[in-house]
Amino acid sequence: MDGSLYDRDFYTWTRQQAAALRRLAETRPNLAEGLDLPNLIEEVEDLGSEQVEKVRSHLLLVLEHLLLIAHAPRSEAVNHWRGEVRVFRRNATRPYRASMRRLIEPELEGEWRAAVEVSAEKLGRPLPGLPAACPFTLDELLEGGLSLDALLARLPGEGPEDA
């Protein structure tokens, strides 16, 4: 067992452990006796999937708050939203591993659309001029990517200089 993989890339570790449990069930059923392998495998895989979902959820919140700032820069909540973006970026970055990229990157468009809908609902009005596609890459959204002001500069609406 590779304990260092567990520490470096928990998502990949869960996938490898589930595969090892499947092989055990197939090749050594006597050794696996007493273990509820189908449910155990599912639970191990779910642990890794939860990490992916945690990243996606925080990225949605990053996008939502960027939109709120860009479209309501004079709001009393803008400093709170800016702080939230920083926290959400950090919370997305901590569990993120490169092995998750193939699962998260294709979902950015859906997260973008959801963030636009939620932000418009929270502001009580449409958000004009937004691109249909997410204007940011995964790497730009994660902590250590573009600065908050550089992200905001990519969004139409009232810019940070108008706040």
CSV table of N, CA, C and O in Angstrom, one decimal, residues 1 11 33 46 66 84 88 113 126 128 136 140 154-155:
chain,number,residue,atom,x,y,z
A,1,MET,N,0.8,-1.2,0.0
A,1,MET,CA,0.0,0.0,0.0
A,1,MET,C,0.9,1.2,0.0
A,1,MET,O,1.9,1.3,0.7
A,11,TYR,N,-7.8,11.3,-4.3
A,11,TYR,CA,-8.8,10.9,-5.3
A,11,TYR,C,-8.2,9.7,-6.1
A,11,TYR,O,-8.9,8.6,-6.2
A,33,GLU,N,-14.1,-13.2,2.2
A,33,GLU,CA,-15.3,-13.7,2.9
A,33,GLU,C,-15.5,-12.9,4.2
A,33,GLU,O,-14.6,-12.5,4.9
A,46,ASP,N,-16.8,6.7,-3.4
A,46,ASP,CA,-17.6,7.9,-3.0
A,46,ASP,C,-16.7,8.9,-2.3
A,46,ASP,O,-16.9,10.1,-2.4
A,66,LEU,N,-17.9,36.4,-8.1
A,66,LEU,CA,-17.2,37.3,-9.1
A,66,LEU,C,-18.3,38.1,-9.8
A,66,LEU,O,-18.2,39.3,-10.0
A,84,GLU,N,-15.1,36.4,0.3
A,84,GLU,CA,-15.6,35.1,0.0
A,84,GLU,C,-14.9,34.5,-1.2
A,84,GLU,O,-14.7,33.3,-1.2
A,88,PHE,N,-13.3,30.8,-1.0
A,88,PHE,CA,-13.7,29.8,-1.9
A,88,PHE,C,-12.6,29.3,-2.8
A,88,PHE,O,-12.6,28.1,-3.1
A,113,ARG,N,-22.9,28.7,-16.1
A,113,ARG,CA,-24.3,28.9,-16.3
A,113,ARG,C,-25.1,29.0,-15.0
A,113,ARG,O,-26.0,29.8,-14.8
A,126,PRO,N,-31.5,40.7,-14.7
A,126,PRO,CA,-30.5,40.0,-15.6
A,126,PRO,C,-29.2,40.7,-15.5
A,126,PRO,O,-29.0,41.8,-15.2
A,128,PRO,N,-26.5,41.6,-18.0
A,128,PRO,CA,-26.3,41.8,-19.5
A,128,PRO,C,-24.8,41.6,-19.9
A,128,PRO,O,-23.9,41.9,-19.1
A,136,PHE,N,-13.1,31.9,-17.9
A,136,PHE,CA,-11.9,31.5,-17.1
A,136,PHE,C,-11.6,30.1,-17.3
A,136,PHE,O,-12.4,29.2,-17.5
A,140,GLU,N,-7.0,29.4,-13.8
A,140,GLU,CA,-7.1,30.8,-13.5
A,140,GLU,C,-8.0,31.0,-12.3
A,140,GLU,O,-7.8,31.9,-11.5
A,154,ARG,N,-12.1,40.6,-16.5
A,154,ARG,CA,-12.7,39.8,-17.7
A,154,ARG,C,-14.2,39.8,-17.8
A,154,ARG,O,-14.7,39.3,-18.7
A,155,LEU,N,-14.8,40.3,-16.7
A,155,LEU,CA,-16.3,40.3,-16.7
A,155,LEU,C,-16.9,41.6,-17.1
A,155,LEU,O,-16.5,42.7,-16.6
